[in-house]
Coordinates of C-alpha atoms in Angstrom, one line a residue:
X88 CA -21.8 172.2 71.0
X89 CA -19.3 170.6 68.0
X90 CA -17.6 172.7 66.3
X91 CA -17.5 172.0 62.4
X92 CA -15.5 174.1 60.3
X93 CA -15.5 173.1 56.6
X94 CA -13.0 173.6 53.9
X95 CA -14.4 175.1 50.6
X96 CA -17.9 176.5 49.2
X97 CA -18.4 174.1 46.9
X98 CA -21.8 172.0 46.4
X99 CA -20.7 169.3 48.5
X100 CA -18.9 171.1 51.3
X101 CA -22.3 173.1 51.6
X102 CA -24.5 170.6 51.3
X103 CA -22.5 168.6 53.9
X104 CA -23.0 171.5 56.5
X105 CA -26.1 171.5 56.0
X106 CA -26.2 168.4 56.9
X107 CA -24.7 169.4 60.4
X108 CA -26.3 172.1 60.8
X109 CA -29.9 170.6 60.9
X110 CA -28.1 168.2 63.3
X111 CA -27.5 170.8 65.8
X112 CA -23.7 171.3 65.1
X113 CA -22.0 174.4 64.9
X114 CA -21.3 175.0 61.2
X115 CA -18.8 177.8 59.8
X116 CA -17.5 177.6 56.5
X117 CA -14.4 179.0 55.0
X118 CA -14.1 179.9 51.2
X119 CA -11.9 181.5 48.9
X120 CA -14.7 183.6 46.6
X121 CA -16.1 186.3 48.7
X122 CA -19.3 186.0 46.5
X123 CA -20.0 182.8 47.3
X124 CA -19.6 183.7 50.9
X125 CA -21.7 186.9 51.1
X126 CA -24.1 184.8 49.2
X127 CA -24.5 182.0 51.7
X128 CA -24.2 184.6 54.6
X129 CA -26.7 187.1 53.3
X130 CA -29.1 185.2 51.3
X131 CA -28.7 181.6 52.5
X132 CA -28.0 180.7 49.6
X133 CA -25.2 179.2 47.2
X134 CA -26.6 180.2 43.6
X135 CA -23.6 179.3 41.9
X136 CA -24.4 175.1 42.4
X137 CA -27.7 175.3 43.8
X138 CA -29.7 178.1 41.9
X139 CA -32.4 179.0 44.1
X140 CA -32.3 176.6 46.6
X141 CA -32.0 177.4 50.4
X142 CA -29.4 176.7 52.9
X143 CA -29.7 176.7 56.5
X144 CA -29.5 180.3 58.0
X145 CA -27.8 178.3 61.1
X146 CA -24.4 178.2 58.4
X147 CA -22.1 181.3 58.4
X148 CA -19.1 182.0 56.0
X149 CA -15.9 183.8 56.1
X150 CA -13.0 184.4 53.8
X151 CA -10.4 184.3 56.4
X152 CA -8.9 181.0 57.2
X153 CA -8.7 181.9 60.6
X154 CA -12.1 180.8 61.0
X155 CA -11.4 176.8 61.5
X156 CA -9.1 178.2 64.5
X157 CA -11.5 176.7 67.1
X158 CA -12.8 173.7 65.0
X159 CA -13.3 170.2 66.7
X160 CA -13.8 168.8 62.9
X161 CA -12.3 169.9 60.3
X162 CA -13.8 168.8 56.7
X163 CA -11.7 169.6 53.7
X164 CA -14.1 169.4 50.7
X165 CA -11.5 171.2 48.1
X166 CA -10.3 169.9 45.1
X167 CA -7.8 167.4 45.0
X168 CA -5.0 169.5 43.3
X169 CA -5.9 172.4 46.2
X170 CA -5.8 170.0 49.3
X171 CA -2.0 170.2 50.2
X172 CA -2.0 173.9 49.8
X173 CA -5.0 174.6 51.5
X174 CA -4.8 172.2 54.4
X175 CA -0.6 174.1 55.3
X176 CA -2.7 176.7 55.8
X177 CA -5.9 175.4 58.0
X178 CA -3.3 173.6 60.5
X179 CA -1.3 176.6 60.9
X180 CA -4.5 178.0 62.3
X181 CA -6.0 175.0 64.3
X182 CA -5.5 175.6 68.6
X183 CA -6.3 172.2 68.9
X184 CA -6.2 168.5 68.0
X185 CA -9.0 168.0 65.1
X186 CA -11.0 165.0 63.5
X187 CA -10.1 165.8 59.5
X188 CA -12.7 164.7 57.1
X189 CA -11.5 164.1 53.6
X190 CA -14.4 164.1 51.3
X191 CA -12.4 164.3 47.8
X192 CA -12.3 161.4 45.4
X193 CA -8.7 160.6 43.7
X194 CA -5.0 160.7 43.9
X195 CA -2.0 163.3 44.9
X196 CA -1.1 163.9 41.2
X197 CA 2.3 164.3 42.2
X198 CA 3.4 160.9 44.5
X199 CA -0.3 159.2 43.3
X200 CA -0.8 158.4 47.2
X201 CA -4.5 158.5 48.3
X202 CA -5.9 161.4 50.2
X203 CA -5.5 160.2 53.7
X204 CA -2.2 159.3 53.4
X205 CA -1.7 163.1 51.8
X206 CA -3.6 164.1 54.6
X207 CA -1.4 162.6 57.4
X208 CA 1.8 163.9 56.0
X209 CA 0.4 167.4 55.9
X210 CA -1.4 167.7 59.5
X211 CA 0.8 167.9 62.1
X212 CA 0.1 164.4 64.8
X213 CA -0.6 166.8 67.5
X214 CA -3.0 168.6 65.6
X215 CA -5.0 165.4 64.2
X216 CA -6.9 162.9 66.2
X217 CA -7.7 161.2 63.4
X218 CA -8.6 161.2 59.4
X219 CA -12.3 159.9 58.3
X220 CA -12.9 160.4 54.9
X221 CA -16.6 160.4 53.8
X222 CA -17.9 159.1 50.8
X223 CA -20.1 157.1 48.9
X224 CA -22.9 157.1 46.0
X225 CA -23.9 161.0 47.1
X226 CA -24.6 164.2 44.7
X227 CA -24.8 167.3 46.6
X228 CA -27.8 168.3 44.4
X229 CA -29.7 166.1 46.0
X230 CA -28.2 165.9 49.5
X231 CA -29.2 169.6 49.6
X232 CA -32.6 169.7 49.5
X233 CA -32.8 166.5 51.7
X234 CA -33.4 163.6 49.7
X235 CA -32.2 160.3 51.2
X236 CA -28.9 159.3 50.8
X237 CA -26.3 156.4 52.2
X238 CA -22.9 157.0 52.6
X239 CA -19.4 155.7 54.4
X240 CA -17.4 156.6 57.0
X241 CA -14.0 155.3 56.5
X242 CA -11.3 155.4 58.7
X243 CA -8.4 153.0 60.1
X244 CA -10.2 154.6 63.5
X245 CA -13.2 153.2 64.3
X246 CA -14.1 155.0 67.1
X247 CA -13.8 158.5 64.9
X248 CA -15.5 156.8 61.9
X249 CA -18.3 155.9 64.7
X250 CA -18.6 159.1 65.9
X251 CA -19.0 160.8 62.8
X252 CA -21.5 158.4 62.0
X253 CA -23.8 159.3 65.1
X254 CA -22.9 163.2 64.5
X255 CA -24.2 163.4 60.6
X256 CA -26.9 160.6 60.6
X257 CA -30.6 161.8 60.6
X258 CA -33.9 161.1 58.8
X259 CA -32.4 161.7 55.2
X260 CA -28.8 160.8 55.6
X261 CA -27.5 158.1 56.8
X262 CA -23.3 156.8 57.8
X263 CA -22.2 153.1 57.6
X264 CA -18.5 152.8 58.7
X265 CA -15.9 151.1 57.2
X266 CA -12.0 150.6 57.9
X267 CA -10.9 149.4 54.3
X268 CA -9.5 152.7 53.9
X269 CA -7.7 151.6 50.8
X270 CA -10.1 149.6 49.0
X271 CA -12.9 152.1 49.7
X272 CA -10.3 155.3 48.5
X273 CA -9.6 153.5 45.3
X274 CA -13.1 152.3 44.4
X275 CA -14.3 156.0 44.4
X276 CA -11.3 157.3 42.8
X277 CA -11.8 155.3 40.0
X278 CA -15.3 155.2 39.6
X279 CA -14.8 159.0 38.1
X280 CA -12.6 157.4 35.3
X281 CA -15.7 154.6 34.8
X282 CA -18.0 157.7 34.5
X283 CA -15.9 159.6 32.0
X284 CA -16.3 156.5 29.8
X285 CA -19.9 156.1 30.8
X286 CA -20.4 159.2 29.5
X287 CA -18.2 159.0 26.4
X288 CA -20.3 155.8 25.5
X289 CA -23.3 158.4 25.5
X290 CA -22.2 160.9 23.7
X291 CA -21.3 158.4 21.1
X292 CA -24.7 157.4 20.7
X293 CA -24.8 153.8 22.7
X294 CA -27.2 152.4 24.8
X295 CA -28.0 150.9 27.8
X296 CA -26.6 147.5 27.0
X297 CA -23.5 149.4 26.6
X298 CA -23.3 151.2 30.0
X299 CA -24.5 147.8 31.6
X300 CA -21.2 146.2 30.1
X301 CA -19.2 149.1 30.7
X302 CA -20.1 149.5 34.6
X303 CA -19.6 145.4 34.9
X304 CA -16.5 145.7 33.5
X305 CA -15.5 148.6 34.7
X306 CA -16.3 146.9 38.7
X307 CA -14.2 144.0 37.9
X308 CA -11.3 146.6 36.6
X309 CA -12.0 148.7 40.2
X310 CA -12.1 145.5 42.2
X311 CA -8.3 144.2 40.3
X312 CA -6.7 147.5 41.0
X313 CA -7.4 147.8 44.6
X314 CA -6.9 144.3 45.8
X315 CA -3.2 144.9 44.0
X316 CA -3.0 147.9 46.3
X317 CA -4.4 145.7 49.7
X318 CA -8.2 146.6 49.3
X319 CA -10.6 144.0 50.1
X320 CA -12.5 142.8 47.2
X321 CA -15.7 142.9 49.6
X322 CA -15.5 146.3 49.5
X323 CA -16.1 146.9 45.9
X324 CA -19.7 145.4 46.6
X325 CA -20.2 148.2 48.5
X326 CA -21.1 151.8 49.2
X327 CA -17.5 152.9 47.7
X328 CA -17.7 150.5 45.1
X329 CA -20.8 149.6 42.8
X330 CA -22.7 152.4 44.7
X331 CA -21.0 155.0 43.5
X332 CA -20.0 153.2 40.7
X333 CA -24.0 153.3 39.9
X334 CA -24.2 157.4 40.5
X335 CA -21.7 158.5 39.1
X336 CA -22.3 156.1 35.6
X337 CA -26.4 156.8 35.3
X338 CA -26.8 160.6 36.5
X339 CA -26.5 163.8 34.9
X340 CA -25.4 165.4 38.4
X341 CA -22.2 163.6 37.3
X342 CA -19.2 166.5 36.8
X343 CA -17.1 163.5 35.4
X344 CA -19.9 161.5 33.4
X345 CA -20.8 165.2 31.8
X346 CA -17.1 165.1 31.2
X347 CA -17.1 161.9 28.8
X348 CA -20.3 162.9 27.1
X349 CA -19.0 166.1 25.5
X350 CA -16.2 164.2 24.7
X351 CA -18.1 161.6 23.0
X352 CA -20.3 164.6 21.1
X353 CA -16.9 165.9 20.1
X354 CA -15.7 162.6 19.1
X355 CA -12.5 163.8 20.9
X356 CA -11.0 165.1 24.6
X357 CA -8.6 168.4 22.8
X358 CA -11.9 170.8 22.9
X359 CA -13.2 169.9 26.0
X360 CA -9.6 170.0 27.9
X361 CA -9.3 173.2 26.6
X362 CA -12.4 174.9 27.4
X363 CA -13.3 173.0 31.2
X364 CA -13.0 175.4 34.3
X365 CA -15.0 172.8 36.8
X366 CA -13.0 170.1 38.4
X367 CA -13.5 166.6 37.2
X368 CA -11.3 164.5 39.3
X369 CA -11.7 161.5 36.5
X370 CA -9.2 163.3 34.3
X371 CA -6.6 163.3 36.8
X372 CA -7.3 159.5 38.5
X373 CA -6.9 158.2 35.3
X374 CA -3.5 159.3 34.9
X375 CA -2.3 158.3 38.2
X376 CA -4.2 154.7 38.2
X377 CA -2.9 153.9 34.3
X378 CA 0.6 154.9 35.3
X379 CA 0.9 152.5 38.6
X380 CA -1.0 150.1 37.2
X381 CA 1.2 150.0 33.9
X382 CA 4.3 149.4 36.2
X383 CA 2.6 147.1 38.7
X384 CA 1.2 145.1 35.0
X385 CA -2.1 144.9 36.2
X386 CA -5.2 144.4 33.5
X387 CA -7.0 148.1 33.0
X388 CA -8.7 148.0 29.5
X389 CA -10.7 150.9 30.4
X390 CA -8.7 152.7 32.1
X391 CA -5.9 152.5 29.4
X392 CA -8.7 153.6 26.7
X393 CA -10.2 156.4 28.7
X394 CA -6.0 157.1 29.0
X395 CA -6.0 157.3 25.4
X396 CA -8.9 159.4 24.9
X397 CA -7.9 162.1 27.2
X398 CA -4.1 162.1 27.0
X399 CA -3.1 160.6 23.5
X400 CA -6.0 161.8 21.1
X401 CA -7.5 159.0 20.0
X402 CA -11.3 158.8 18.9
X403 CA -13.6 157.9 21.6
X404 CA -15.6 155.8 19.1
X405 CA -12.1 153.9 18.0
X406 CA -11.4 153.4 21.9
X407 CA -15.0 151.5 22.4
X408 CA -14.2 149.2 19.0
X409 CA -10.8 148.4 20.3
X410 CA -12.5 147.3 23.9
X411 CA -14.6 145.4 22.4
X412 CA -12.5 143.6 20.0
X413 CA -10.3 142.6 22.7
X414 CA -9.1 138.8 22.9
X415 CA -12.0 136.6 24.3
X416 CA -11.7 135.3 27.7
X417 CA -13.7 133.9 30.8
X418 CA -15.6 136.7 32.6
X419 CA -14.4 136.3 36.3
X420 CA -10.4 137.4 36.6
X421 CA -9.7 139.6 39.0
X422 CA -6.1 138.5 39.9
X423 CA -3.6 141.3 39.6
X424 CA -1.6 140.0 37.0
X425 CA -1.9 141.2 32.8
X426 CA -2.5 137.9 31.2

């Protein structure tokens, strides 16, 4: 039987087991609150995301890392900011070589490289057989209690990528592969910064033909960035592009769209930076993607307004005026260059 040890006791790390496990894997999870952990092991259950809602008595949980020691997969679904430190200390552990699923979205805030890069550097070769990441339009709220769903696996290898596919597939979730690692990487990285203003434009009291121009705009934006970086633009069509683009912007599972809207009822970021304790990845993408893209002069509107919002203090309601007093210009120009 695979073994699947997973990384975290987060929503999506437990709904993603779940996933295994009514696939007939072999699910452990390892997690740093021993609350969350008796909780799953005791009551099958993870109140802290999912209320109520049950998990599969077939998942187990530990507090020691030791756990992932005879994992065939390993599936980091931590924070971006706790991947390096937490990953040092799952390979230390690991017996032998592992398939490592990445399923964060964004950017080392330190060298801005994307996740599987980090990823590779961290995991000793003779430890990895390879790095999938998987992602796609997906809230754990709704992957838990088994609603359908459509995601990517993403890899350079396409034999993991296919693997994993036929290992997490079933009757309500469901794996297409794809090996534009950096396009698909970058188009759900950014995404989080499109939601953060999707939700500022909300909070500000716009509409839907607001959020319509906003995710438009905020695709062609996407779509710019990563073909500067080597993406396909084909990708940003896809499952790592306007699909999650479409999630993240629309729902109120969103951590990062929830993000934007108190910030738009606050009519400012300083509050809401000061009193967050969830993780919403947006915040720190959008530093990292404004900073390359401002040396690499490539066109983020968006991007440098959400910037603004979060890190300089300006008014969210200024930041949509300024947008949309912008210079006129055809609608199609997705070339790198800031003309």
């Amino acid at each position: 039987m695979t073994k699947l040890r997973v990384l975290g006791t987060g929503s999506w790390g437990t709904a993603l087991a779940q996933v295994a496990a009514d696939n007939g894997v072999d699910v452990k999870m390892w997690g740093k609150s021993q609350s969350e952990v008796d909780d799953l092991n005791q009551h099958h259950r993870n109140s802290r995301f999912f209320n109520d809602t049950p998990v599969s008595d077939k998942i187990t949980a530990s507090t020691d890392i030791a756990v992932v020691k005879d994992a065939d997969i390993l599936l980091a679904a931590v924070p971006t900011l706790a991947l390096e430190e937490v990953l040092k200390k799952a390979a230390a552990e690991i017996e032998h070589p592992v398939i490592v699923i990445n399923v964060a979205k964004g950017f080392h805030p330190v060298t801005h490289e994307r996740l599987s890069v980090v990823i590779k550097k961290i995991f000793p070769k003779e430890k990895c057989r390879a790095v999938v990441s998987l992602i796609g339009p997906s809230h754990a709220e709704e992957v838990i209690i088994r609603k359908l769903t459509v995601i990517n696996a993403v890899s350079e290898d396409m034999e993991a990528a296919e693997y994993l596919q036929n290992l997490f597939s079933n009757s309500y979730f469901r794996i297409y592969r794809n090996d534009d690692v950096i396009g698909a990487e970058i188009g759900v990285a950014l995404k989080n910064v499109m939601a953060i203003a999707s939700g500022i434009l909300e909070g500000i009291g716009q509409g839907d033909n607001a959020r319509a121009a906003l995710m438009t705009r905020g695709l062609a934006e996407m779509t710019r960035y990563g073909i500067a970086q080597g993406g396909k633009a084909e990708t940003f069509l896809g499952l790592d592009g306007v699909g999650d683009l479409i999630v993240t912007c629309t729902s109120r599972h969103s951590r990062n769209f929830n993000a934007g809207y108190q910030i738009g009822l606050d009519n400012g970021a300083e509050k809401f930076l000061k009193e967050n304790t969830k993780t919403v990845e947006g915040i720190y993408a959008c530093k990292v993607v404004y900073e390359e893209a401002k040396k690499q002069h490539i066109e983020m509107p968006i991007v440098n307004e959400v910037y603004a919002v979060l890190y300089e203090g300006k008014k969210p309601g200024e930041a949509a005026i300024d947008l949309m007093n912008r210079s006129l210009k055809p609608e199609m120009n997705l070339h790198a260059s800031a003309k």
